[in-house]
Amino acid sequence: MSTKHAWGSRLGVILAVAGSAVGLGNFLRFPGNAAQNGGGAFMIPYFCALLLLGIPIGWAEWTMGRYGGRKGFHSAPAIMGVWGKGSIARYFGGIGILIPVAVYFWYVLVESWCLAYCWDYLVHGGIGLSPTQSIPEQVQTSSAHFAEFTGQGANGANFTHGVSEQLVFWIVTTVANVYLIYRGLSKGIESFCKWAMPAMAVCGLIVLGRVLTLGTPDPTQPDQNVMSGLGYMWNPDFSKLNDAGTWIAAAGQIFFSLSVGFGVIINYASYMRRKDDVVLSGLTSSATNEFFEVALGGLITLTAAVAFMGVAMTTANTGGTFSTGFNALPVVFAHMDGGRFFGAIWFFMLWLAAITSSLSMLQPAQAFLEEALGLAKNTATTLLMVVCLAGNVFVLWYSKGLVALDTIDFWVGTVLIFVLAGVQIVCFGWVVGMDRGMKEAHEGARMKIPGFYRFIIQWVAPLYLIVVFGAFCWQKMPGYIDHIFGNEAKGIAGDRDVQMSWLVILVVAAGIAAAIAIGTKRWRAQGLDVDGTRPPDDETAPAKR
């Protein structure tokens, strides 16, 4: 049988879920998406997606997870089988294991980049930008340093010149993750998040305070100032709202940022007790994430970039997921008084944000291996880490152009999140039904879900997902498929790195499917309600406190 896990406090689970959500998506992905999609114009579809997708689907996940825990389940496949009433939903629930594991393959590497840059600023004063260079030259130097550091020149570059800086900090970061995950839910993840989340807030506020006092850094460029940066983020260009890509990017950002459809919330909530509040807890964790994303990530990055480099260069250098943090911001710190200190603080904050998220990616898979295969906690953790280390090495080796990283991020970290979120909202609002779902959500709730959210959960959210995901597939899918299989008519050859990345994804997915089959037999033999056909054992019993 699996080891008994439990949260130490309600605050602990809120901070742990917020820690899962608060990560590199807040500080790197969000500013990049905002800059690429019109600055202030991006905020309109962003908040629409938050209110119509992120918060309601988050409430559904919290509710589904806690209910699954009452039935003795703690993994997404088992809990989805209960809410979907059968094997189809159970195997779809396997996506809730595949997503965090596959994303961890690359995410921990980016995490290690943050720690390495923090070290560079503490020890070397930065990454070698010369104050005599022009800003375009500094951007070029910063980008070249990042490309060399991450081994983008060729596959295997991280292993062919001795022990690279990236390998050293990947090992350090991996050891930190392994240590905390072995300590378990309460002593590891919860304890770390209780101090890491406030520490992140302090670091972020320090850097934000410095950014907001920049004024006009270059008097010869009076339009490049703090007010211009704030205006760029909050004054919308309404013409951008006609672009479906802006709405797609906003919905994808909300999913990635809040960890909705990620398989994490449903696992974390399963360790809550019957009367533990999930409505206010879900809203609180979402609000915490939004503070870090909008009030810190967006205001710091976009404001500083516009103040030093202007709108045009900010847009040009924030198009990718990581370019803002690793290419553009070192240029900002090079021109800022005290840039060495603020650069170290910034990248240390990024590392804290990343590790709270990477820990959350390990926990759902660990719980699944315990539950499905009957492994002891340490055995399950060891098996999981072997798989994850193999995935890390794969992404480290196939480093050319970061193609392997981008492939896994797109197909698993974007496409499958949409799929899992859609299945979850259908199971909650249609298979089980809104009456039963809302009743379960309100067990022990300190606030009620507003009545109009019944309509949003059952109708608006699924329709929104279909429209956004359909447009997403229409615009992006053909190009990605061409890169997998090739397209003779277009003269495109299949990309071997993309194909190898897909092979890794399929191998992991096959392993998860096999474990679900084994687990289903074990759960039936134990007399557990795998298809959600009867009420929990505590349905008529008084809640245990």
mmCIF file of C-alpha atoms in Angstrom, residues 194-522:
data_model
loop_
_atom_site.group_PDB
_atom_site.id
_atom_site.type_symbol
_atom_site.label_atom_id
_atom_site.label_comp_id
_atom_site.label_asym_id
_atom_site.label_seq_id
_atom_site.Cartn_x
_atom_site.Cartn_y
_atom_site.Cartn_z
ATOM 1 C CA LYS A 194 6.049 28.322 3.067
ATOM 2 C CA TRP A 195 9.327 30.225 2.977
ATOM 3 C CA ALA A 196 9.978 30.281 -0.796
ATOM 4 C CA MET A 197 6.731 32.090 -1.677
ATOM 5 C CA PRO A 198 7.300 35.006 0.759
ATOM 6 C CA ALA A 199 10.965 35.126 -0.293
ATOM 7 C CA MET A 200 9.905 35.418 -3.937
ATOM 8 C CA ALA A 201 7.552 38.246 -3.057
ATOM 9 C CA VAL A 202 10.308 40.132 -1.211
ATOM 10 C CA CYS A 203 12.799 39.664 -4.066
ATOM 11 C CA GLY A 204 10.204 40.720 -6.612
ATOM 12 C CA LEU A 205 9.200 43.829 -4.667
ATOM 13 C CA ILE A 206 12.864 44.856 -4.307
ATOM 14 C CA VAL A 207 13.429 44.630 -8.061
ATOM 15 C CA LEU A 208 10.047 46.258 -8.808
ATOM 16 C CA GLY A 209 10.887 49.165 -6.497
ATOM 17 C CA ARG A 210 14.126 49.713 -8.396
ATOM 18 C CA VAL A 211 12.420 49.502 -11.784
ATOM 19 C CA LEU A 212 9.690 51.997 -10.864
ATOM 20 C CA THR A 213 12.342 54.547 -9.821
ATOM 21 C CA LEU A 214 14.256 54.367 -13.110
ATOM 22 C CA GLY A 215 12.648 57.537 -14.466
ATOM 23 C CA THR A 216 14.146 58.253 -17.905
ATOM 24 C CA PRO A 217 17.419 56.250 -17.997
ATOM 25 C CA ASP A 218 18.669 57.885 -21.215
ATOM 26 C CA PRO A 219 17.885 61.635 -21.449
ATOM 27 C CA THR A 220 18.572 61.493 -25.200
ATOM 28 C CA GLN A 221 15.599 59.106 -25.526
ATOM 29 C CA PRO A 222 12.827 60.943 -23.620
ATOM 30 C CA ASP A 223 10.134 58.536 -24.851
ATOM 31 C CA GLN A 224 11.897 55.612 -23.170
ATOM 32 C CA ASN A 225 10.837 55.963 -19.538
ATOM 33 C CA VAL A 226 8.936 54.225 -16.770
ATOM 34 C CA MET A 227 5.597 55.811 -17.689
ATOM 35 C CA SER A 228 5.993 54.625 -21.285
ATOM 36 C CA GLY A 229 6.640 51.116 -19.999
ATOM 37 C CA LEU A 230 3.548 51.188 -17.798
ATOM 38 C CA GLY A 231 1.501 52.614 -20.639
ATOM 39 C CA TYR A 232 2.690 49.901 -23.006
ATOM 40 C CA MET A 233 1.381 47.236 -20.621
ATOM 41 C CA TRP A 234 -1.979 48.840 -19.856
ATOM 42 C CA ASN A 235 -2.999 50.935 -22.888
ATOM 43 C CA PRO A 236 -4.537 48.536 -25.429
ATOM 44 C CA ASP A 237 -4.158 48.652 -29.185
ATOM 45 C CA PHE A 238 -7.686 47.468 -29.992
ATOM 46 C CA SER A 239 -6.747 46.455 -33.544
ATOM 47 C CA LYS A 240 -4.826 43.531 -32.043
ATOM 48 C CA LEU A 241 -8.082 42.064 -30.726
ATOM 49 C CA ASN A 242 -9.014 41.082 -34.284
ATOM 50 C CA ASP A 243 -6.088 38.650 -34.315
ATOM 51 C CA ALA A 244 -7.129 35.156 -33.175
ATOM 52 C CA GLY A 245 -3.534 34.523 -32.203
ATOM 53 C CA THR A 246 -3.828 37.068 -29.389
ATOM 54 C CA TRP A 247 -6.780 35.198 -27.863
ATOM 55 C CA ILE A 248 -5.038 31.854 -28.307
ATOM 56 C CA ALA A 249 -1.887 33.101 -26.618
ATOM 57 C CA ALA A 250 -3.892 34.525 -23.716
ATOM 58 C CA ALA A 251 -5.789 31.279 -23.078
ATOM 59 C CA GLY A 252 -2.599 29.244 -23.317
ATOM 60 C CA GLN A 253 -0.877 31.593 -20.867
ATOM 61 C CA ILE A 254 -3.683 31.209 -18.299
ATOM 62 C CA PHE A 255 -3.559 27.411 -18.493
ATOM 63 C CA PHE A 256 0.216 27.230 -18.217
ATOM 64 C CA SER A 257 0.404 29.860 -15.498
ATOM 65 C CA LEU A 258 -2.373 28.607 -13.203
ATOM 66 C CA SER A 259 -1.402 24.921 -13.674
ATOM 67 C CA VAL A 260 -4.990 24.320 -14.820
ATOM 68 C CA GLY A 261 -5.252 21.119 -16.862
ATOM 69 C CA PHE A 262 -1.781 20.222 -15.652
ATOM 70 C CA GLY A 263 -2.604 17.311 -13.328
ATOM 71 C CA VAL A 264 -1.186 19.093 -10.272
ATOM 72 C CA ILE A 265 -4.236 20.683 -8.618
ATOM 73 C CA ILE A 266 -6.279 17.480 -8.821
ATOM 74 C CA ASN A 267 -3.481 15.620 -7.009
ATOM 75 C CA TYR A 268 -2.856 18.274 -4.363
ATOM 76 C CA ALA A 269 -6.566 18.663 -3.569
ATOM 77 C CA SER A 270 -6.959 14.904 -3.083
ATOM 78 C CA TYR A 271 -5.080 15.162 0.234
ATOM 79 C CA MET A 272 -7.637 17.587 1.661
ATOM 80 C CA ARG A 273 -10.317 16.534 4.120
ATOM 81 C CA ARG A 274 -14.028 16.403 3.324
ATOM 82 C CA LYS A 275 -14.871 19.765 4.918
ATOM 83 C CA ASP A 276 -11.723 21.595 3.840
ATOM 84 C CA ASP A 277 -12.693 24.598 1.743
ATOM 85 C CA VAL A 278 -11.874 24.312 -1.965
ATOM 86 C CA VAL A 279 -13.749 27.352 -3.306
ATOM 87 C CA LEU A 280 -11.929 30.065 -1.355
ATOM 88 C CA SER A 281 -8.674 28.076 -1.480
ATOM 89 C CA GLY A 282 -8.868 27.846 -5.261
ATOM 90 C CA LEU A 283 -9.633 31.545 -5.612
ATOM 91 C CA THR A 284 -6.838 32.480 -3.188
ATOM 92 C CA SER A 285 -4.209 30.445 -5.039
ATOM 93 C CA SER A 286 -5.332 31.978 -8.355
ATOM 94 C CA ALA A 287 -5.161 35.491 -6.918
ATOM 95 C CA THR A 288 -1.674 34.818 -5.527
ATOM 96 C CA ASN A 289 -0.534 33.667 -8.941
ATOM 97 C CA GLU A 290 -1.992 36.765 -10.604
ATOM 98 C CA PHE A 291 -0.139 39.031 -8.190
ATOM 99 C CA PHE A 292 3.174 37.442 -9.106
ATOM 100 C CA GLU A 293 2.381 37.354 -12.815
ATOM 101 C CA VAL A 294 0.870 40.777 -13.449
ATOM 102 C CA ALA A 295 2.069 42.935 -10.535
ATOM 103 C CA LEU A 296 5.617 41.566 -10.498
ATOM 104 C CA GLY A 297 6.463 39.659 -13.695
ATOM 105 C CA GLY A 298 4.769 42.028 -16.120
ATOM 106 C CA LEU A 299 5.527 45.324 -14.394
ATOM 107 C CA ILE A 300 9.196 44.495 -13.833
ATOM 108 C CA THR A 301 10.052 43.011 -17.198
ATOM 109 C CA LEU A 302 8.003 45.098 -19.607
ATOM 110 C CA THR A 303 8.530 48.400 -17.792
ATOM 111 C CA ALA A 304 12.311 47.953 -17.560
ATOM 112 C CA ALA A 305 12.643 46.717 -21.129
ATOM 113 C CA VAL A 306 10.677 49.640 -22.596
ATOM 114 C CA ALA A 307 12.519 52.179 -20.411
ATOM 115 C CA PHE A 308 15.930 51.001 -21.598
ATOM 116 C CA MET A 309 15.307 49.623 -25.076
ATOM 117 C CA GLY A 310 12.063 51.145 -26.318
ATOM 118 C CA VAL A 311 8.896 49.481 -27.558
ATOM 119 C CA ALA A 312 10.294 48.204 -30.874
ATOM 120 C CA MET A 313 13.300 46.421 -29.382
ATOM 121 C CA THR A 314 11.253 45.109 -26.448
ATOM 122 C CA THR A 315 8.804 43.510 -28.863
ATOM 123 C CA ALA A 316 11.609 42.079 -30.980
ATOM 124 C CA ASN A 317 13.353 40.492 -27.987
ATOM 125 C CA THR A 318 10.400 39.139 -26.037
ATOM 126 C CA GLY A 319 8.823 36.971 -28.693
ATOM 127 C CA GLY A 320 10.110 33.698 -27.262
ATOM 128 C CA THR A 321 9.373 32.016 -23.989
ATOM 129 C CA PHE A 322 12.774 32.653 -22.461
ATOM 130 C CA SER A 323 14.302 35.508 -24.443
ATOM 131 C CA THR A 324 13.090 38.273 -22.146
ATOM 132 C CA GLY A 325 14.774 36.877 -19.068
ATOM 133 C CA PHE A 326 17.984 35.588 -20.603
ATOM 134 C CA ASN A 327 18.570 37.872 -23.593
ATOM 135 C CA ALA A 328 17.012 41.276 -22.909
ATOM 136 C CA LEU A 329 17.080 41.726 -19.122
ATOM 137 C CA PRO A 330 20.867 41.321 -18.759
ATOM 138 C CA VAL A 331 21.080 44.388 -20.994
ATOM 139 C CA VAL A 332 18.748 46.228 -18.623
ATOM 140 C CA PHE A 333 20.859 45.278 -15.599
ATOM 141 C CA ALA A 334 24.030 46.354 -17.421
ATOM 142 C CA HIS A 335 22.648 49.916 -17.623
ATOM 143 C CA MET A 336 21.089 50.012 -14.163
ATOM 144 C CA ASP A 337 22.841 51.393 -11.080
ATOM 145 C CA GLY A 338 23.325 48.405 -8.797
ATOM 146 C CA GLY A 339 22.629 46.088 -11.725
ATOM 147 C CA ARG A 340 24.883 43.366 -10.329
ATOM 148 C CA PHE A 341 22.827 43.167 -7.128
ATOM 149 C CA PHE A 342 19.431 43.455 -8.814
ATOM 150 C CA GLY A 343 20.421 40.927 -11.485
ATOM 151 C CA ALA A 344 21.376 38.388 -8.810
ATOM 152 C CA ILE A 345 18.116 39.022 -6.934
ATOM 153 C CA TRP A 346 16.082 38.685 -10.138
ATOM 154 C CA PHE A 347 17.559 35.356 -11.225
ATOM 155 C CA PHE A 348 17.433 33.975 -7.678
ATOM 156 C CA MET A 349 13.731 34.831 -7.623
ATOM 157 C CA LEU A 350 13.315 33.043 -10.961
ATOM 158 C CA TRP A 351 15.033 29.970 -9.515
ATOM 159 C CA LEU A 352 12.740 29.937 -6.469
ATOM 160 C CA ALA A 353 9.710 30.326 -8.743
ATOM 161 C CA ALA A 354 10.924 27.501 -10.956
ATOM 162 C CA ILE A 355 11.698 25.027 -8.172
ATOM 163 C CA THR A 356 8.299 25.454 -6.498
ATOM 164 C CA SER A 357 6.790 24.529 -9.872
ATOM 165 C CA SER A 358 9.137 21.632 -10.673
ATOM 166 C CA LEU A 359 8.401 20.041 -7.288
ATOM 167 C CA SER A 360 4.711 20.094 -8.153
ATOM 168 C CA MET A 361 5.483 18.262 -11.401
ATOM 169 C CA LEU A 362 7.070 15.353 -9.534
ATOM 170 C CA GLN A 363 4.408 14.862 -6.861
ATOM 171 C CA PRO A 364 1.477 13.724 -9.109
ATOM 172 C CA ALA A 365 3.602 11.079 -10.853
ATOM 173 C CA GLN A 366 5.047 9.840 -7.563
ATOM 174 C CA ALA A 367 1.544 9.449 -6.125
ATOM 175 C CA PHE A 368 0.437 7.638 -9.297
ATOM 176 C CA LEU A 369 3.274 5.090 -9.123
ATOM 177 C CA GLU A 370 2.503 4.408 -5.464
ATOM 178 C CA GLU A 371 -1.202 4.062 -6.165
ATOM 179 C CA ALA A 372 -1.160 2.135 -9.454
ATOM 180 C CA LEU A 373 1.793 -0.200 -8.833
ATOM 181 C CA GLY A 374 1.591 -0.501 -5.040
ATOM 182 C CA LEU A 375 5.137 0.839 -4.567
ATOM 183 C CA ALA A 376 6.532 2.289 -1.367
ATOM 184 C CA LYS A 377 7.092 6.060 -1.429
ATOM 185 C CA ASN A 378 10.876 5.918 -1.729
ATOM 186 C CA THR A 379 10.720 3.205 -4.391
ATOM 187 C CA ALA A 380 8.196 5.201 -6.414
ATOM 188 C CA THR A 381 10.317 8.334 -6.058
ATOM 189 C CA THR A 382 13.457 6.507 -7.189
ATOM 190 C CA LEU A 383 11.724 5.047 -10.252
ATOM 191 C CA LEU A 384 10.303 8.461 -11.133
ATOM 192 C CA MET A 385 13.680 10.159 -10.804
ATOM 193 C CA VAL A 386 15.314 7.578 -13.097
ATOM 194 C CA VAL A 387 12.715 8.391 -15.764
ATOM 195 C CA CYS A 388 13.092 12.140 -15.220
ATOM 196 C CA LEU A 389 16.884 12.039 -15.301
ATOM 197 C CA ALA A 390 16.733 10.138 -18.590
ATOM 198 C CA GLY A 391 14.388 12.819 -19.946
ATOM 199 C CA ASN A 392 16.684 15.605 -18.738
ATOM 200 C CA VAL A 393 19.692 14.001 -20.428
ATOM 201 C CA PHE A 394 17.703 13.632 -23.660
ATOM 202 C CA VAL A 395 16.859 17.359 -23.726
ATOM 203 C CA LEU A 396 20.414 18.259 -22.687
ATOM 204 C CA TRP A 397 21.822 16.205 -25.579
ATOM 205 C CA TYR A 398 19.341 17.350 -28.238
ATOM 206 C CA SER A 399 20.145 20.977 -27.530
ATOM 207 C CA LYS A 400 20.573 22.279 -31.087
ATOM 208 C CA GLY A 401 18.296 25.271 -31.456
ATOM 209 C CA LEU A 402 16.396 24.036 -28.370
ATOM 210 C CA VAL A 403 14.236 22.031 -30.793
ATOM 211 C CA ALA A 404 13.644 19.116 -28.394
ATOM 212 C CA LEU A 405 12.691 21.495 -25.606
ATOM 213 C CA ASP A 406 10.298 23.457 -27.818
ATOM 214 C CA THR A 407 8.706 20.286 -29.234
ATOM 215 C CA ILE A 408 7.912 18.814 -25.832
ATOM 216 C CA ASP A 409 6.744 22.213 -24.597
ATOM 217 C CA PHE A 410 4.345 22.666 -27.529
ATOM 218 C CA TRP A 411 2.801 19.217 -27.811
ATOM 219 C CA VAL A 412 2.703 18.352 -24.115
ATOM 220 C CA GLY A 413 2.873 21.723 -22.372
ATOM 221 C CA THR A 414 0.307 23.411 -24.623
ATOM 222 C CA VAL A 415 -1.790 21.004 -26.723
ATOM 223 C CA LEU A 416 -2.369 18.317 -24.093
ATOM 224 C CA ILE A 417 -3.176 20.914 -21.414
ATOM 225 C CA PHE A 418 -6.084 22.075 -23.581
ATOM 226 C CA VAL A 419 -7.222 18.460 -24.011
ATOM 227 C CA LEU A 420 -7.092 17.560 -20.315
ATOM 228 C CA ALA A 421 -8.807 20.796 -19.256
ATOM 229 C CA GLY A 422 -11.593 20.089 -21.745
ATOM 230 C CA VAL A 423 -12.116 16.531 -20.509
ATOM 231 C CA GLN A 424 -12.172 17.705 -16.892
ATOM 232 C CA ILE A 425 -14.785 20.408 -17.428
ATOM 233 C CA VAL A 426 -16.997 17.989 -19.396
ATOM 234 C CA CYS A 427 -16.759 15.359 -16.645
ATOM 235 C CA PHE A 428 -17.585 17.940 -13.976
ATOM 236 C CA GLY A 429 -20.384 19.798 -15.725
ATOM 237 C CA TRP A 430 -21.951 17.071 -17.865
ATOM 238 C CA VAL A 431 -21.054 13.509 -16.829
ATOM 239 C CA VAL A 432 -21.535 14.046 -13.098
ATOM 240 C CA GLY A 433 -23.712 17.099 -13.613
ATOM 241 C CA MET A 434 -23.734 20.618 -12.234
ATOM 242 C CA ASP A 435 -26.023 19.873 -9.273
ATOM 243 C CA ARG A 436 -23.760 17.131 -7.925
ATOM 244 C CA GLY A 437 -20.597 19.002 -8.823
ATOM 245 C CA MET A 438 -21.640 22.250 -7.126
ATOM 246 C CA LYS A 439 -22.877 20.405 -4.060
ATOM 247 C CA GLU A 440 -19.487 18.746 -3.675
ATOM 248 C CA ALA A 441 -17.675 22.057 -4.252
ATOM 249 C CA HIS A 442 -19.684 23.748 -1.505
ATOM 250 C CA GLU A 443 -18.907 21.100 1.137
ATOM 251 C CA GLY A 444 -17.269 23.127 3.900
ATOM 252 C CA ALA A 445 -16.971 26.189 1.639
ATOM 253 C CA ARG A 446 -16.450 29.575 3.285
ATOM 254 C CA MET A 447 -17.830 31.257 0.182
ATOM 255 C CA LYS A 448 -20.226 30.109 -2.512
ATOM 256 C CA ILE A 449 -19.378 29.953 -6.184
ATOM 257 C CA PRO A 450 -21.455 32.748 -7.781
ATOM 258 C CA GLY A 451 -24.599 31.374 -9.400
ATOM 259 C CA PHE A 452 -23.731 32.624 -12.888
ATOM 260 C CA TYR A 453 -20.680 30.359 -12.875
ATOM 261 C CA ARG A 454 -23.007 27.368 -13.241
ATOM 262 C CA PHE A 455 -23.728 28.570 -16.785
ATOM 263 C CA ILE A 456 -20.073 29.431 -17.405
ATOM 264 C CA ILE A 457 -18.806 26.018 -16.257
ATOM 265 C CA GLN A 458 -21.398 24.015 -18.168
ATOM 266 C CA TRP A 459 -21.640 26.032 -21.371
ATOM 267 C CA VAL A 460 -19.226 28.946 -21.761
ATOM 268 C CA ALA A 461 -15.974 27.250 -20.702
ATOM 269 C CA PRO A 462 -16.410 24.177 -22.966
ATOM 270 C CA LEU A 463 -17.444 26.353 -25.930
ATOM 271 C CA TYR A 464 -14.562 28.759 -25.277
ATOM 272 C CA LEU A 465 -12.150 25.796 -25.223
ATOM 273 C CA ILE A 466 -13.520 24.379 -28.462
ATOM 274 C CA VAL A 467 -13.289 27.709 -30.297
ATOM 275 C CA VAL A 468 -9.835 28.642 -28.978
ATOM 276 C CA PHE A 469 -8.373 25.169 -29.382
ATOM 277 C CA GLY A 470 -9.921 24.837 -32.848
ATOM 278 C CA ALA A 471 -8.381 28.126 -33.955
ATOM 279 C CA PHE A 472 -5.093 27.126 -32.350
ATOM 280 C CA CYS A 473 -5.008 23.844 -34.285
ATOM 281 C CA TRP A 474 -6.056 25.591 -37.502
ATOM 282 C CA GLN A 475 -3.217 28.091 -37.313
ATOM 283 C CA LYS A 476 -0.389 26.089 -35.766
ATOM 284 C CA MET A 477 -0.951 22.365 -36.242
ATOM 285 C CA PRO A 478 -0.178 21.997 -39.983
ATOM 286 C CA GLY A 479 3.261 23.541 -39.607
ATOM 287 C CA TYR A 480 4.160 21.335 -36.660
ATOM 288 C CA ILE A 481 2.935 18.208 -38.431
ATOM 289 C CA ASP A 482 5.056 19.117 -41.452
ATOM 290 C CA HIS A 483 8.117 19.227 -39.219
ATOM 291 C CA ILE A 484 7.340 15.745 -37.875
ATOM 292 C CA PHE A 485 6.543 13.860 -41.086
ATOM 293 C CA GLY A 486 7.875 16.252 -43.711
ATOM 294 C CA ASN A 487 5.962 17.704 -46.632
ATOM 295 C CA GLU A 488 7.296 17.055 -50.132
ATOM 296 C CA ALA A 489 4.947 19.563 -51.722
ATOM 297 C CA LYS A 490 6.382 22.316 -49.515
ATOM 298 C CA GLY A 491 9.929 21.000 -49.716
ATOM 299 C CA ILE A 492 10.032 20.355 -45.962
ATOM 300 C CA ALA A 493 11.944 17.356 -44.650
ATOM 301 C CA GLY A 494 10.991 15.708 -41.383
ATOM 302 C CA ASP A 495 13.048 17.073 -38.486
ATOM 303 C CA ARG A 496 14.923 14.233 -36.770
ATOM 304 C CA ASP A 497 15.112 16.093 -33.460
ATOM 305 C CA VAL A 498 11.342 16.602 -33.511
ATOM 306 C CA GLN A 499 10.835 12.920 -34.353
ATOM 307 C CA MET A 500 13.091 11.808 -31.494
ATOM 308 C CA SER A 501 11.224 14.102 -29.117
ATOM 309 C CA TRP A 502 7.941 12.551 -30.189
ATOM 310 C CA LEU A 503 9.378 9.089 -29.621
ATOM 311 C CA VAL A 504 10.207 10.047 -26.037
ATOM 312 C CA ILE A 505 6.676 11.387 -25.508
ATOM 313 C CA LEU A 506 5.112 8.186 -26.875
ATOM 314 C CA VAL A 507 7.341 5.913 -24.777
ATOM 315 C CA VAL A 508 6.392 7.762 -21.587
ATOM 316 C CA ALA A 509 2.703 7.741 -22.581
ATOM 317 C CA ALA A 510 2.827 3.980 -23.216
ATOM 318 C CA GLY A 511 4.380 3.389 -19.796
ATOM 319 C CA ILE A 512 1.659 5.454 -18.132
ATOM 320 C CA ALA A 513 -1.090 3.568 -20.018
ATOM 321 C CA ALA A 514 0.382 0.233 -18.900
ATOM 322 C CA ALA A 515 0.511 1.438 -15.294
ATOM 323 C CA ILE A 516 -3.136 2.553 -15.509
ATOM 324 C CA ALA A 517 -4.143 -0.934 -16.702
ATOM 325 C CA ILE A 518 -2.242 -2.545 -13.823
ATOM 326 C CA GLY A 519 -3.646 -0.036 -11.359
ATOM 327 C CA THR A 520 -7.228 -0.572 -12.476
ATOM 328 C CA LYS A 521 -6.960 -4.297 -11.737
ATOM 329 C CA ARG A 522 -5.420 -3.590 -8.317
#
